[in-house]
Tab-separated table of C-alpha atoms and ligand atoms in Angstrom:
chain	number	residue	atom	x	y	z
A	3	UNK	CA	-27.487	153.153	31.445
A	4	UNK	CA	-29.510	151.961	28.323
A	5	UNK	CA	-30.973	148.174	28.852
A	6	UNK	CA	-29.967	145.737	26.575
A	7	UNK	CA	-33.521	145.137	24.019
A	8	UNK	CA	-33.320	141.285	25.142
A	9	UNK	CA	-33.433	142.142	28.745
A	10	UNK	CA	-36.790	144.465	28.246
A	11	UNK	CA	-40.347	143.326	29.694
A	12	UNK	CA	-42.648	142.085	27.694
A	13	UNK	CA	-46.041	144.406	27.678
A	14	UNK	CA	-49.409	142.693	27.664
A	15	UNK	CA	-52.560	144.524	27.796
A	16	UNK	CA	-56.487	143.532	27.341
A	17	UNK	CA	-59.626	145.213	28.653
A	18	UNK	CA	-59.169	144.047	32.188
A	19	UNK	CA	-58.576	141.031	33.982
A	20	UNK	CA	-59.444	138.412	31.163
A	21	UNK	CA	-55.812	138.203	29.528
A	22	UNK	CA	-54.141	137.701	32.758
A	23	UNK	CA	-54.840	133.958	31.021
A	24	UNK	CA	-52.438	134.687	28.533
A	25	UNK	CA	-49.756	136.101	30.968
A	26	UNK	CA	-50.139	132.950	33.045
A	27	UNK	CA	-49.513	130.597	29.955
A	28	UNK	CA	-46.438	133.436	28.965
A	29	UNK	CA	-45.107	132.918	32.557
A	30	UNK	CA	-45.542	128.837	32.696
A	31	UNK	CA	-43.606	129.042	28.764
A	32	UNK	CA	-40.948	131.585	29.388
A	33	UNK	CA	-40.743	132.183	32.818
A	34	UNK	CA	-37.272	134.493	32.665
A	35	UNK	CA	-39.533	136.910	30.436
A	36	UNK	CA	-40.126	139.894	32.512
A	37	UNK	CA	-44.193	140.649	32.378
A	38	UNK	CA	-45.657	144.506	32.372
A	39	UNK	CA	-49.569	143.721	32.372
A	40	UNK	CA	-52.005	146.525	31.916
A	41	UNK	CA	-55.851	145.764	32.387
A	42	UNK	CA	-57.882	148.851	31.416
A	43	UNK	CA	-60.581	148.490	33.619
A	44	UNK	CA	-61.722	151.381	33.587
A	45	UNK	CA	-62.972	150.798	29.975
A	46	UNK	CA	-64.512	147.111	30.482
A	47	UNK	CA	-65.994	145.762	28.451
A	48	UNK	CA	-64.379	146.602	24.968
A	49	UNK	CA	-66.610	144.104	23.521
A	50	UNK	CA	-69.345	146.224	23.176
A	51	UNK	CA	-67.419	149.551	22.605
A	52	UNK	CA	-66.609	150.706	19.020
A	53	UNK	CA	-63.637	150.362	16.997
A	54	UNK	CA	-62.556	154.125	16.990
A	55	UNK	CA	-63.146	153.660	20.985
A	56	UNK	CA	-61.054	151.025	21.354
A	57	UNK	CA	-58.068	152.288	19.030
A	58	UNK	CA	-58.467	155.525	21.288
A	59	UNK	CA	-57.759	153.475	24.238
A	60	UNK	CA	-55.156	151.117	22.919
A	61	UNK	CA	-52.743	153.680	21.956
A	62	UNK	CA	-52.638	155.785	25.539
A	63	UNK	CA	-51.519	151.831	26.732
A	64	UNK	CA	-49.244	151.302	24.351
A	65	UNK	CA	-48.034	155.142	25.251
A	66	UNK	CA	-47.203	153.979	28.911
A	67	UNK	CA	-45.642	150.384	27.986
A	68	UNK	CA	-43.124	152.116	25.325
A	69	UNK	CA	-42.003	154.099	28.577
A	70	UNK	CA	-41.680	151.244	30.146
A	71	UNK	CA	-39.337	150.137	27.635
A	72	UNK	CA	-41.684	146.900	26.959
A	73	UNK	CA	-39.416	145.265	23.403
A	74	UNK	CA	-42.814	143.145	22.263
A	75	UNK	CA	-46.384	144.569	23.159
A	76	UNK	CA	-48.725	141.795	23.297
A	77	UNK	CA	-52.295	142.774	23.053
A	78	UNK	CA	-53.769	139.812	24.799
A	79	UNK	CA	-57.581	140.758	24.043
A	80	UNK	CA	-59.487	139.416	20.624
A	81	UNK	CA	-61.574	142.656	20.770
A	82	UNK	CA	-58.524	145.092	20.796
A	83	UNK	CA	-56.357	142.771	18.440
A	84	UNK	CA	-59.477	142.758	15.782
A	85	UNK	CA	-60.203	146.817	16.358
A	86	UNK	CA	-56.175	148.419	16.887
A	87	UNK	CA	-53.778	145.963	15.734
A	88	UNK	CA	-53.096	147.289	12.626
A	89	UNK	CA	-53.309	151.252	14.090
A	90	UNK	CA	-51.229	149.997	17.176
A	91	UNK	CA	-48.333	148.529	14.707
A	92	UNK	CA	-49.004	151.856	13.205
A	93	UNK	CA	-48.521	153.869	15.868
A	94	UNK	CA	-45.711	152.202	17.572
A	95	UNK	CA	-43.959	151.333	14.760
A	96	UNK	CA	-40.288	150.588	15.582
A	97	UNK	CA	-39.848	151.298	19.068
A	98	UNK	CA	-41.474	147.744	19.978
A	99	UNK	CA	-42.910	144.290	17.935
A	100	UNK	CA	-46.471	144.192	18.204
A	101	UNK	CA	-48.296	141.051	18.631
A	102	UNK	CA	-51.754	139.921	18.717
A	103	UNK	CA	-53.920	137.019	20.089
A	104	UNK	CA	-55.798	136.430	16.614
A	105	UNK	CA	-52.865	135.470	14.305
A	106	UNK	CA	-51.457	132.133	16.598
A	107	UNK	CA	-54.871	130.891	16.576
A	108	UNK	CA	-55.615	131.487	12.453
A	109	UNK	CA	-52.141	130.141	11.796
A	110	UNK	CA	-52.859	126.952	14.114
A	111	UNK	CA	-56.310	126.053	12.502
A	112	UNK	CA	-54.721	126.734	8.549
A	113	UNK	CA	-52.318	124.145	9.766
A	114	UNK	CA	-55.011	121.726	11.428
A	115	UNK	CA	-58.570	122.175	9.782
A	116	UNK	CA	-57.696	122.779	5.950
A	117	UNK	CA	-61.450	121.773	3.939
A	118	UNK	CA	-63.167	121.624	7.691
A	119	UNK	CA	-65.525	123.484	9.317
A	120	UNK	CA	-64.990	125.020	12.231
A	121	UNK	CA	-66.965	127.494	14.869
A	122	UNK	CA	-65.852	130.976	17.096
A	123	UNK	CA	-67.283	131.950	19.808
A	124	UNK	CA	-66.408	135.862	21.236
A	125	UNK	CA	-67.220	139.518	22.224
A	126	UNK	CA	-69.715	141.634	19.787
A	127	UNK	CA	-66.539	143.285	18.726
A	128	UNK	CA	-64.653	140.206	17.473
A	129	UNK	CA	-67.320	138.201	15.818
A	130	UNK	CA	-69.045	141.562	14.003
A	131	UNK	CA	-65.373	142.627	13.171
A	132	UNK	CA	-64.900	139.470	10.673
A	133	UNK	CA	-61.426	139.489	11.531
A	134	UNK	CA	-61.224	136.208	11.974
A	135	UNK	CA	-62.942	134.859	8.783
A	136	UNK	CA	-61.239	137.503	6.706
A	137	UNK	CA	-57.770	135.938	7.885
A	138	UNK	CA	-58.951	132.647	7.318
A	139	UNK	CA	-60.139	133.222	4.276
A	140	UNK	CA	-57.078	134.618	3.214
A	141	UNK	CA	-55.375	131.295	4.319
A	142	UNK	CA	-57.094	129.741	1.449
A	143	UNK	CA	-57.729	126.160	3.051
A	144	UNK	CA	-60.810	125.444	2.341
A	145	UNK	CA	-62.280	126.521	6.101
A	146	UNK	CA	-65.739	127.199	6.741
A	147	UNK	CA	-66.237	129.554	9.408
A	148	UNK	CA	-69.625	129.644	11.841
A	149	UNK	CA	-69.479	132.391	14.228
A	150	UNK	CA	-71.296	133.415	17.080
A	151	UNK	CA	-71.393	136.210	18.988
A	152	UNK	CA	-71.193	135.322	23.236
A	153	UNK	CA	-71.758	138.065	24.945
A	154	UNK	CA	-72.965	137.310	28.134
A	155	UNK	CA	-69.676	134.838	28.890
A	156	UNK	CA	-67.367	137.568	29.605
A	157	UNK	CA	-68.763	139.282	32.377
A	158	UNK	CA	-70.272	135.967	33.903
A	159	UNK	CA	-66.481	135.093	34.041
A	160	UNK	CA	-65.769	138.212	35.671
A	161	UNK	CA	-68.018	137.631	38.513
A	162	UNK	CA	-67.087	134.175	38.968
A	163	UNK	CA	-69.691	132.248	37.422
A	164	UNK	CA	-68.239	129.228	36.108
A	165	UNK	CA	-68.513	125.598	36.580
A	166	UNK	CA	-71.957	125.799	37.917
A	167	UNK	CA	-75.772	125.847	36.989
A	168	UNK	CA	-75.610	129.207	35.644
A	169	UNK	CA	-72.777	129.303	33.846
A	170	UNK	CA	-74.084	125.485	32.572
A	171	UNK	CA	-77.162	126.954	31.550
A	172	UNK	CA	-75.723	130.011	29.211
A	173	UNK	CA	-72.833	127.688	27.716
A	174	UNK	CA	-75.625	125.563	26.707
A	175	UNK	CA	-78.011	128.202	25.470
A	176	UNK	CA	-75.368	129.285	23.428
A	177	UNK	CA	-73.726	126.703	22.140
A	178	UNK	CA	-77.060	124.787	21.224
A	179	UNK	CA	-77.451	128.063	18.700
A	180	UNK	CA	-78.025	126.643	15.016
A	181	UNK	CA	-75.430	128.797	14.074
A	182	UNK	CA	-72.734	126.573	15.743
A	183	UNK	CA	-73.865	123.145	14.352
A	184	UNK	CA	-71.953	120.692	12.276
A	185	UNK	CA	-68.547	121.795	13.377
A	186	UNK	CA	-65.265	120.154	14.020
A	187	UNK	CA	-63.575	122.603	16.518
A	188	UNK	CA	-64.371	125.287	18.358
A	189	UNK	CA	-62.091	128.529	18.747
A	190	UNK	CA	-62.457	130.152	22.461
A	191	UNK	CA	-62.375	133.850	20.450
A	192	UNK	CA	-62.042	136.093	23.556
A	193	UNK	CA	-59.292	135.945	26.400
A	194	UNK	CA	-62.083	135.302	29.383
A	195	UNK	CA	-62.631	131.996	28.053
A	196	UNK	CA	-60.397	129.551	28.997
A	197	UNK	CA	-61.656	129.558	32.454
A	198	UNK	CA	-65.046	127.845	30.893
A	199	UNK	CA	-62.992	125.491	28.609
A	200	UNK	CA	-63.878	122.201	30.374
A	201	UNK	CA	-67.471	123.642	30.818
A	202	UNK	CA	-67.662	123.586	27.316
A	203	UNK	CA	-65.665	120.551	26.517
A	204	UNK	CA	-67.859	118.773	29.074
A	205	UNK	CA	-70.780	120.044	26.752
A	206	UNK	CA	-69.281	118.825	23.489
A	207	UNK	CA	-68.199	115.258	25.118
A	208	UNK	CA	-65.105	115.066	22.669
A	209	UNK	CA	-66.973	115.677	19.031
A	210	UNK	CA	-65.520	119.228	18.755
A	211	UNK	CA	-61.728	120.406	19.421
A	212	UNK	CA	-62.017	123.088	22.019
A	213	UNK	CA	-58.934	125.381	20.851
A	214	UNK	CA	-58.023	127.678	24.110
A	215	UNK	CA	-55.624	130.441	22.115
A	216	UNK	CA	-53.746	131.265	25.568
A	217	UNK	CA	-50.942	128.026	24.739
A	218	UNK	CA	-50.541	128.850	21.437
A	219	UNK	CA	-50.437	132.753	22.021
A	220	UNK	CA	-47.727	131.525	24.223
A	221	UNK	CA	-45.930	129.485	22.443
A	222	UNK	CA	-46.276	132.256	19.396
A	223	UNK	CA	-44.694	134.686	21.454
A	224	UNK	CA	-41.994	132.102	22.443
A	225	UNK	CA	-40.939	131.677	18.653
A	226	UNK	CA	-41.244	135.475	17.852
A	227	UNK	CA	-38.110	136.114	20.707
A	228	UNK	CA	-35.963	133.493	19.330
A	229	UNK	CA	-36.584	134.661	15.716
A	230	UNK	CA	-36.074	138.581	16.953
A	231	UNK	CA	-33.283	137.629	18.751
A	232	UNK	CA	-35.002	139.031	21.925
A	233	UNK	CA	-35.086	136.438	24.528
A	234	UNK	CA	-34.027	137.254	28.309
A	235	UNK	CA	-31.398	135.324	29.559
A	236	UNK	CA	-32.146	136.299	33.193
A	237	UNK	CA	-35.089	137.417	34.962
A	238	UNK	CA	-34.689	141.225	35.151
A	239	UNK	CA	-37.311	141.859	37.847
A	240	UNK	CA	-41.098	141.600	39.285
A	241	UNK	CA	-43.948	141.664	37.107
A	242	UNK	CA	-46.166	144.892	37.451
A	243	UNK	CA	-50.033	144.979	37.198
A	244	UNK	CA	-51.397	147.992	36.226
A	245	UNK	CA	-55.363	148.860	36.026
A	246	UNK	CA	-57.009	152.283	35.157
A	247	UNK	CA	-59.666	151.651	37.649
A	248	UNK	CA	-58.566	149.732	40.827
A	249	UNK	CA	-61.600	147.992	43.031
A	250	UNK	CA	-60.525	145.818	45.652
A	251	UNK	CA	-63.328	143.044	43.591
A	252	UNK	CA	-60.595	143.318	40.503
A	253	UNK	CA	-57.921	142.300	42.439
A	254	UNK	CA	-59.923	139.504	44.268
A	255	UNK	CA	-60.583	138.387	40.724
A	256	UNK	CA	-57.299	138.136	39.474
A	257	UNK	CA	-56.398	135.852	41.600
A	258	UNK	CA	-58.932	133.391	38.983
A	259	UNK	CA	-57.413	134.586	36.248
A	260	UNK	CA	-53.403	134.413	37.162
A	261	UNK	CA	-53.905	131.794	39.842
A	262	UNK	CA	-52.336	133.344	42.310
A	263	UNK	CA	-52.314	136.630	44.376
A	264	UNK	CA	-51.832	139.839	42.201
A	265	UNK	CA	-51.154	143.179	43.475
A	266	UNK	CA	-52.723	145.631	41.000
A	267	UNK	CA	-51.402	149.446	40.423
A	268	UNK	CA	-53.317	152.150	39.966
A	269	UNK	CA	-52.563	153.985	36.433
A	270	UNK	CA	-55.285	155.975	35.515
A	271	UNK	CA	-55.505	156.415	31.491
A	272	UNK	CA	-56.384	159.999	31.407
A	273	UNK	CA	-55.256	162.698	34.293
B	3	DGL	N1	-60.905	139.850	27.055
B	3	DGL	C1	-61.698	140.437	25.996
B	3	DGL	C2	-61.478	139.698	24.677
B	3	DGL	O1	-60.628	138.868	24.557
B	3	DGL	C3	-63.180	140.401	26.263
B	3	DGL	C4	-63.704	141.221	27.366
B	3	DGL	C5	-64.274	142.527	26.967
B	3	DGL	O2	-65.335	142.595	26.315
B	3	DGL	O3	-63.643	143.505	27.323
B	3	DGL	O4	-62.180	139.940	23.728
């Protein structure tokens, strides 16, 4: 029997662990939305990977969440979204509505910061990409865009390194950068980050907005089922967690990310 489209999960994918932040925020907004989430650990980091690497990857995912019926594909990872969107909307054309974690935040700050200027922080991918100040730009608001790439954050997530000396010490060494001066906001550019929000807001003490994209990815997706007509009336089943790799570290880690107890799947990529 075919499933109604409304009643169809909702894929998410990133690199690995770091956009189970996004599915959290999905689950708190929408919580009858049935979640597929697919970490490609076996390919972490993207951020340092190239773009044809990444597109490579991206469309074998979006291969296994189009059997999976997924009606929206959420790629919940700045580096993907700034290296595949386009080739992912491409590829998957009608079968599913592809979203990114990029567009929420540019449309959010074109709507806040018009003639301010405003900072990034992300992966080498995102930040050397341009994505983000090429969509800005194209806003036409008068935004000035400092942007620095953070490479070191990710991982130190991973491993658990937040809220304490270390993690103090890089946050600081970063964010002291001259790059990153004179700015009225800050946008957390890469999905690992809103587990070191407070670190950083505790760094700023209030003179820059800290914008964590994870709410207004949310919310984004939120508006994009009503306006598709493809919001779940009734919770259709479990969410899955998928990983090309598994390690039993990942899923101690996930339990950071999603705050709670995850059981990953094993779904290797390539056979
Ligand atoms: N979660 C990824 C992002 O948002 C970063 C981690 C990685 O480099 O794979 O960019």
């Amino acid at each position: 029997m075919q499933t109604e489209p409304r009643d169809r999960p909702i894929g998410i994918f990133d690199s690995g662990i770091g956009g189970l932040t996004v599915a959290k925020a999905i689950k708190a907004l929408l919580p009858q939305e049935q979640l597929i989430y697919f970490g490609d650990t076996a390919h972490l980091p993207y951020g340092d990977k190239s773009t044809a690497a990444i597109q490579a990857y991206a469309v074998k995912i979006c291969d296994l969440l189009l059997r999976q019926q997924c009606k929206i594909i959420l790629i919940a990872c700045n580096s993907a979204s700034a290296a595949a969107y386009e080739l992912v909307r491409e590829y998957v054309g009608s079968k599913a509505h592809v979203l990114n974690v990029i567009d929420p935040v540019v449309q959010f700050v074109g709507q806040a910061y018009a003639h301010r200027t405003i900072g990034l922080i992300g992966t080498k991918q995102t930040v050397n990409s341009n994505v983000y100040k090429k969509k800005i730009d194209n806003l036409d608001q008068g935004i000035v865009l400092h942007s620095l790439a953070t490479p070191l954050l990710a991982p130190m997530v991973e491993e658990g390194f937040f809220n304490n000396t270390i993690s103090e010490s890089v946050i600081q060494t970063y964010l002291s950068d001259p790059s990153l001066q004179d700015i009225e906001a800050l946008i957390l550019g890469c999905t690992h980050y809103p587990l070191i929000k407070e670190q950083i807001e505790r760094f700023y003490q209030g003179r820059v907005a800290v914008l964590d994209s994870s709410e207004l990815v949310a919310r984004h997706v939120g508006e994009e089922l009503q306006r598709l007509n493809l919001a779940a009336t009734t919770l259709q089943g479990e969410a899955h967690f998928y990983v090309s790799d598994y390690t039993a570290s990942f899923e101690a880690s996930t339990r950071i990310f999603f705050q709670r107890a995850v059981r990953l799947e094993h779904y290797p990529l390539w056979e």
